[in-house]
GROMACS .gro file of C-alpha atoms in nm:
model
  279
    1UNK     CA    1   0.427   0.442  -1.998
    2UNK     CA    2   0.667   0.151  -1.991
    3UNK     CA    3   0.840   0.001  -2.291
    4UNK     CA    4   0.791  -0.376  -2.293
    5UNK     CA    5   1.114  -0.554  -2.368
    6UNK     CA    6   1.071  -0.722  -2.705
    7UNK     CA    7   1.220  -1.049  -2.586
    8UNK     CA    8   1.088  -1.401  -2.588
    9UNK     CA    9   1.171  -1.735  -2.431
   10UNK     CA   10   1.464  -1.734  -2.187
   11UNK     CA   11   1.536  -1.366  -2.257
   12UNK     CA   12   1.198  -1.243  -2.132
   13UNK     CA   13   1.205  -1.081  -1.789
   14UNK     CA   14   1.022  -1.296  -1.537
   15UNK     CA   15   0.924  -1.193  -1.186
   16UNK     CA   16   0.795  -1.373  -0.878
   17UNK     CA   17   0.638  -1.223  -0.567
   18UNK     CA   18   0.455  -1.389  -0.278
   19UNK     CA   19   0.296  -1.075  -0.130
   20UNK     CA   20   0.151  -0.925   0.078
   21UNK     CA   21  -0.077  -0.755  -0.176
   22UNK     CA   22   0.048  -0.408  -0.090
   23UNK     CA   23   0.408  -0.527  -0.123
   24UNK     CA   24   0.330  -0.648  -0.476
   25UNK     CA   25   0.189  -0.303  -0.561
   26UNK     CA   26   0.507  -0.140  -0.433
   27UNK     CA   27   0.721  -0.374  -0.645
   28UNK     CA   28   0.581  -0.233  -0.970
   29UNK     CA   29   0.817   0.067  -1.000
   30UNK     CA   30   1.103  -0.184  -1.015
   31UNK     CA   31   0.917  -0.400  -1.267
   32UNK     CA   32   0.862  -0.091  -1.482
   33UNK     CA   33   1.224   0.013  -1.436
   34UNK     CA   34   1.332  -0.321  -1.583
   35UNK     CA   35   1.098  -0.293  -1.881
   36UNK     CA   36   0.826  -0.529  -1.760
   37UNK     CA   37   0.771  -0.890  -1.853
   38UNK     CA   38   0.592  -1.192  -1.707
   39UNK     CA   39   0.479  -1.169  -1.344
   40UNK     CA   40   0.413  -1.476  -1.131
   41UNK     CA   41   0.214  -1.437  -0.810
   42UNK     CA   42   0.321  -1.698  -0.555
   43UNK     CA   43   0.015  -1.799  -0.354
   44UNK     CA   44   0.183  -2.066  -0.140
   45UNK     CA   45   0.506  -1.928   0.009
   46UNK     CA   46   0.486  -1.803   0.365
   47UNK     CA   47   0.723  -1.634   0.609
   48UNK     CA   48   0.709  -1.601   0.988
   49UNK     CA   49   0.558  -1.253   0.948
   50UNK     CA   50   0.340  -1.336   0.644
   51UNK     CA   51   0.093  -1.616   0.575
   52UNK     CA   52   0.051  -1.743   0.217
   53UNK     CA   53  -0.171  -1.532  -0.007
   54UNK     CA   54  -0.395  -1.821  -0.100
   55UNK     CA   55  -0.516  -1.906  -0.450
   56UNK     CA   56  -0.826  -1.683  -0.466
   57UNK     CA   57  -0.647  -1.370  -0.343
   58UNK     CA   58  -0.352  -1.434  -0.574
   59UNK     CA   59  -0.583  -1.473  -0.875
   60UNK     CA   60  -0.736  -1.133  -0.801
   61UNK     CA   61  -0.387  -0.984  -0.806
   62UNK     CA   62  -0.317  -1.164  -1.134
   63UNK     CA   63  -0.624  -0.996  -1.286
   64UNK     CA   64  -0.507  -0.653  -1.170
   65UNK     CA   65  -0.152  -0.704  -1.295
   66UNK     CA   66  -0.280  -0.797  -1.640
   67UNK     CA   67  -0.438  -0.451  -1.673
   68UNK     CA   68  -0.090  -0.298  -1.673
   69UNK     CA   69   0.102  -0.220  -1.990
   70UNK     CA   70   0.430  -0.351  -1.849
   71UNK     CA   71   0.293  -0.694  -1.771
   72UNK     CA   72   0.293  -0.914  -2.079
   73UNK     CA   73   0.135  -1.194  -1.879
   74UNK     CA   74   0.052  -1.263  -1.514
   75UNK     CA   75  -0.013  -1.604  -1.364
   76UNK     CA   76   0.013  -1.812  -1.049
   77UNK     CA   77   0.364  -1.928  -0.971
   78UNK     CA   78   0.417  -2.297  -1.043
   79UNK     CA   79   0.789  -2.333  -0.972
   80UNK     CA   80   0.901  -2.202  -1.311
   81UNK     CA   81   1.257  -2.062  -1.298
   82UNK     CA   82   1.244  -1.683  -1.284
   83UNK     CA   83   1.494  -1.405  -1.336
   84UNK     CA   84   1.388  -1.166  -1.058
   85UNK     CA   85   1.274  -1.289  -0.718
   86UNK     CA   86   1.096  -0.983  -0.582
   87UNK     CA   87   1.069  -1.145  -0.238
   88UNK     CA   88   1.434  -1.042  -0.199
   89UNK     CA   89   1.307  -0.700  -0.084
   90UNK     CA   90   1.249  -0.866   0.255
   91UNK     CA   91   1.623  -0.875   0.323
   92UNK     CA   92   1.608  -0.494   0.333
   93UNK     CA   93   1.263  -0.442   0.485
   94UNK     CA   94   1.283  -0.690   0.774
   95UNK     CA   95   1.583  -0.532   0.954
   96UNK     CA   96   1.413  -0.191   0.932
   97UNK     CA   97   1.091  -0.331   1.078
   98UNK     CA   98   1.285  -0.501   1.359
   99UNK     CA   99   1.473  -0.180   1.444
  100UNK     CA  100   1.152   0.025   1.441
  101UNK     CA  101   0.964  -0.228   1.654
  102UNK     CA  102   1.238  -0.239   1.918
  103UNK     CA  103   1.267   0.139   1.916
  104UNK     CA  104   0.888   0.179   1.948
  105UNK     CA  105   0.885  -0.050   2.250
  106UNK     CA  106   1.176   0.118   2.425
  107UNK     CA  107   1.029   0.464   2.358
  108UNK     CA  108   0.703   0.354   2.519
  109UNK     CA  109   0.893   0.208   2.816
  110UNK     CA  110   1.092   0.530   2.863
  111UNK     CA  111   0.768   0.727   2.851
  112UNK     CA  112   0.611   0.506   3.117
  113UNK     CA  113   0.913   0.536   3.346
  114UNK     CA  114   1.020   0.896   3.293
  115UNK     CA  115   0.726   1.074   3.133
  116UNK     CA  116   0.611   1.190   2.792
  117UNK     CA  117   0.888   1.449   2.758
  118UNK     CA  118   1.156   1.179   2.764
  119UNK     CA  119   0.962   0.969   2.513
  120UNK     CA  120   0.931   1.261   2.272
  121UNK     CA  121   1.298   1.351   2.321
  122UNK     CA  122   1.401   0.994   2.232
  123UNK     CA  123   1.176   0.999   1.924
  124UNK     CA  124   1.336   1.326   1.812
  125UNK     CA  125   1.698   1.225   1.877
  126UNK     CA  126   1.668   0.875   1.728
  127UNK     CA  127   1.401   0.881   1.455
  128UNK     CA  128   1.247   0.569   1.310
  129UNK     CA  129   1.386   0.433   0.987
  130UNK     CA  130   1.172   0.478   0.677
  131UNK     CA  131   1.013   0.164   0.530
  132UNK     CA  132   1.071   0.248   0.166
  133UNK     CA  133   0.907  -0.048  -0.008
  134UNK     CA  134   0.945   0.081  -0.368
  135UNK     CA  135   1.314   0.152  -0.307
  136UNK     CA  136   1.375  -0.181  -0.135
  137UNK     CA  137   1.234  -0.361  -0.440
  138UNK     CA  138   1.427  -0.130  -0.672
  139UNK     CA  139   1.758  -0.212  -0.506
  140UNK     CA  140   1.683  -0.583  -0.469
  141UNK     CA  141   1.668  -0.624  -0.850
  142UNK     CA  142   1.993  -0.432  -0.898
  143UNK     CA  143   1.858  -0.105  -1.034
  144UNK     CA  144   2.076   0.202  -0.966
  145UNK     CA  145   1.969   0.529  -0.807
  146UNK     CA  146   1.622   0.602  -0.673
  147UNK     CA  147   1.279   0.478  -0.778
  148UNK     CA  148   1.080   0.765  -0.928
  149UNK     CA  149   0.759   0.797  -0.727
  150UNK     CA  150   0.649   1.123  -0.887
  151UNK     CA  151   0.486   0.928  -1.171
  152UNK     CA  152   0.207   0.671  -1.120
  153UNK     CA  153   0.308   0.306  -1.135
  154UNK     CA  154  -0.045   0.177  -1.183
  155UNK     CA  155  -0.189   0.336  -1.496
  156UNK     CA  156  -0.477   0.310  -1.741
  157UNK     CA  157  -0.739   0.240  -1.472
  158UNK     CA  158  -1.092   0.349  -1.557
  159UNK     CA  159  -1.251   0.565  -1.288
  160UNK     CA  160  -1.558   0.435  -1.108
  161UNK     CA  161  -1.683   0.746  -0.930
  162UNK     CA  162  -1.912   0.631  -0.650
  163UNK     CA  163  -1.830   0.907  -0.399
  164UNK     CA  164  -1.609   1.211  -0.362
  165UNK     CA  165  -1.437   1.056  -0.060
  166UNK     CA  166  -1.324   0.695  -0.041
  167UNK     CA  167  -1.236   0.577   0.309
  168UNK     CA  168  -1.050   0.261   0.413
  169UNK     CA  169  -0.943   0.174   0.768
  170UNK     CA  170  -0.817  -0.175   0.845
  171UNK     CA  171  -0.776  -0.321   1.191
  172UNK     CA  172  -0.400  -0.346   1.146
  173UNK     CA  173  -0.142  -0.069   1.146
  174UNK     CA  174  -0.288   0.186   1.383
  175UNK     CA  175  -0.165   0.543   1.381
  176UNK     CA  176  -0.265   0.899   1.451
  177UNK     CA  177  -0.539   1.062   1.242
  178UNK     CA  178  -0.845   1.265   1.336
  179UNK     CA  179  -1.107   1.054   1.159
  180UNK     CA  180  -1.387   1.266   1.308
  181UNK     CA  181  -1.290   1.542   1.065
  182UNK     CA  182  -1.464   1.336   0.796
  183UNK     CA  183  -1.803   1.324   0.969
  184UNK     CA  184  -1.943   1.637   0.797
  185UNK     CA  185  -1.873   1.465   0.463
  186UNK     CA  186  -2.025   1.127   0.546
  187UNK     CA  187  -2.298   1.166   0.282
  188UNK     CA  188  -2.030   1.222   0.019
  189UNK     CA  189  -1.822   0.923   0.128
  190UNK     CA  190  -1.806   0.547   0.097
  191UNK     CA  191  -1.608   0.292   0.294
  192UNK     CA  192  -1.419   0.017   0.112
  193UNK     CA  193  -1.257  -0.290   0.258
  194UNK     CA  194  -1.396  -0.571   0.469
  195UNK     CA  195  -1.745  -0.556   0.616
  196UNK     CA  196  -1.631  -0.608   0.975
  197UNK     CA  197  -1.386  -0.318   0.934
  198UNK     CA  198  -1.670  -0.098   0.811
  199UNK     CA  199  -1.888  -0.195   1.110
  200UNK     CA  200  -1.603  -0.119   1.348
  201UNK     CA  201  -1.551   0.218   1.183
  202UNK     CA  202  -1.920   0.309   1.217
  203UNK     CA  203  -1.919   0.206   1.585
  204UNK     CA  204  -1.610   0.413   1.665
  205UNK     CA  205  -1.654   0.720   1.445
  206UNK     CA  206  -1.970   0.781   1.241
  207UNK     CA  207  -2.210   0.617   0.999
  208UNK     CA  208  -2.091   0.584   0.641
  209UNK     CA  209  -2.211   0.385   0.340
  210UNK     CA  210  -2.026   0.063   0.259
  211UNK     CA  211  -1.925  -0.056  -0.086
  212UNK     CA  212  -1.830  -0.422  -0.122
  213UNK     CA  213  -1.587  -0.442  -0.411
  214UNK     CA  214  -1.637  -0.735  -0.648
  215UNK     CA  215  -1.264  -0.796  -0.672
  216UNK     CA  216  -0.929  -0.621  -0.666
  217UNK     CA  217  -0.974  -0.465  -1.009
  218UNK     CA  218  -1.311  -0.323  -0.903
  219UNK     CA  219  -1.157  -0.182  -0.585
  220UNK     CA  220  -0.887  -0.014  -0.793
  221UNK     CA  221  -1.152   0.144  -1.020
  222UNK     CA  222  -1.337   0.284  -0.717
  223UNK     CA  223  -1.022   0.431  -0.561
  224UNK     CA  224  -0.927   0.579  -0.900
  225UNK     CA  225  -1.266   0.756  -0.906
  226UNK     CA  226  -1.217   0.929  -0.571
  227UNK     CA  227  -1.149   1.299  -0.543
  228UNK     CA  228  -0.979   1.219  -0.211
  229UNK     CA  229  -0.878   0.890  -0.049
  230UNK     CA  230  -0.838   0.866   0.328
  231UNK     CA  231  -0.694   0.548   0.473
  232UNK     CA  232  -0.447   0.382   0.702
  233UNK     CA  233  -0.142   0.185   0.594
  234UNK     CA  234  -0.311  -0.087   0.390
  235UNK     CA  235  -0.372  -0.225   0.041
  236UNK     CA  236  -0.616   0.059  -0.025
  237UNK     CA  237  -0.351   0.319   0.052
  238UNK     CA  238  -0.098   0.131  -0.164
  239UNK     CA  239  -0.338   0.150  -0.459
  240UNK     CA  240  -0.407   0.520  -0.402
  241UNK     CA  241  -0.033   0.578  -0.369
  242UNK     CA  242   0.038   0.390  -0.693
  243UNK     CA  243  -0.213   0.600  -0.889
  244UNK     CA  244  -0.114   0.925  -0.710
  245UNK     CA  245  -0.475   0.980  -0.602
  246UNK     CA  246  -0.497   1.275  -0.360
  247UNK     CA  247  -0.480   1.102  -0.024
  248UNK     CA  248  -0.450   1.146   0.348
  249UNK     CA  249  -0.267   0.862   0.519
  250UNK     CA  250  -0.271   0.729   0.870
  251UNK     CA  251   0.069   0.562   0.867
  252UNK     CA  252   0.159   0.293   1.117
  253UNK     CA  253   0.309   0.457   1.426
  254UNK     CA  254   0.542   0.165   1.488
  255UNK     CA  255   0.698   0.136   1.141
  256UNK     CA  256   0.562   0.382   0.882
  257UNK     CA  257   0.589   0.330   0.508
  258UNK     CA  258   0.725   0.593   0.278
  259UNK     CA  259   0.460   0.740   0.046
  260UNK     CA  260   0.507   0.909  -0.286
  261UNK     CA  261   0.516   1.283  -0.211
  262UNK     CA  262   0.275   1.365  -0.494
  263UNK     CA  263  -0.073   1.460  -0.364
  264UNK     CA  264   0.011   1.301  -0.026
  265UNK     CA  265  -0.088   1.434   0.317
  266UNK     CA  266  -0.056   1.320   0.679
  267UNK     CA  267  -0.293   1.564   0.854
  268UNK     CA  268  -0.669   1.561   0.797
  269UNK     CA  269  -0.835   1.903   0.811
  270UNK     CA  270  -1.159   2.059   0.690
  271UNK     CA  271  -0.967   2.293   0.460
  272UNK     CA  272  -0.778   2.006   0.298
  273UNK     CA  273  -1.091   1.799   0.239
  274UNK     CA  274  -1.285   2.085   0.080
  275UNK     CA  275  -0.988   2.179  -0.139
  276UNK     CA  276  -1.013   1.841  -0.310
  277UNK     CA  277  -1.380   1.745  -0.305
  278UNK     CA  278  -1.516   2.088  -0.399
  279UNK     CA  279  -1.269   2.153  -0.679
   0.00000   0.00000   0.00000
């Protein structure tokens, strides 16, 4: 739970964030750490690496934010002066992404020139930096210490149990995961996300039922109802992470995000799946 600051007018905490959607989810530990307040979703601001959210997408995020006890009110950003600009996390995240991208490219080049052993040796000697989105937001608003990711930062979500396994695989952020391990459980699974991503998944792996979420709140209900979530680095994984749903993640090889350690896994096995869905 989060204690709302009993302040009004100019003393009320106000926040602004322009996304991406997953970045907004990972900003919520910092919002909770500050006691909550009014959250403005900026649907117009863009950066070289990020297009604007757009009005419709931002409104869906507004609806989700208003389900949270720390958010007194959520709305589209209209230029109102704010106390905490959550976009400031980018000053910490962007250098890490740049380092990881350069390192990924040079590791691949070394592997092409000198073989896989040299590539693996480089990866071991100079590891990638961790993209710690909750911590980057935490520090950008001036909070001390570490963000506590052992407790959920999206709470009070009603479960919509459509399947034991909820699967989400976007076209971005590829990584290493043995998706075929899920095939024996296809009848107990649903795929969430975009329809073309579902079709691509079926073509590359196996047939699975598709659920088209009505909106972001509905998607959150469905993920909350899963016994196990399996997904790549995406909004779906951010939601599962925020609710501490048992999950297996395919993190982006080039620049992986940090997950909460609670109920989190990186390797997909038959034993792991059955531990969760048959419990």
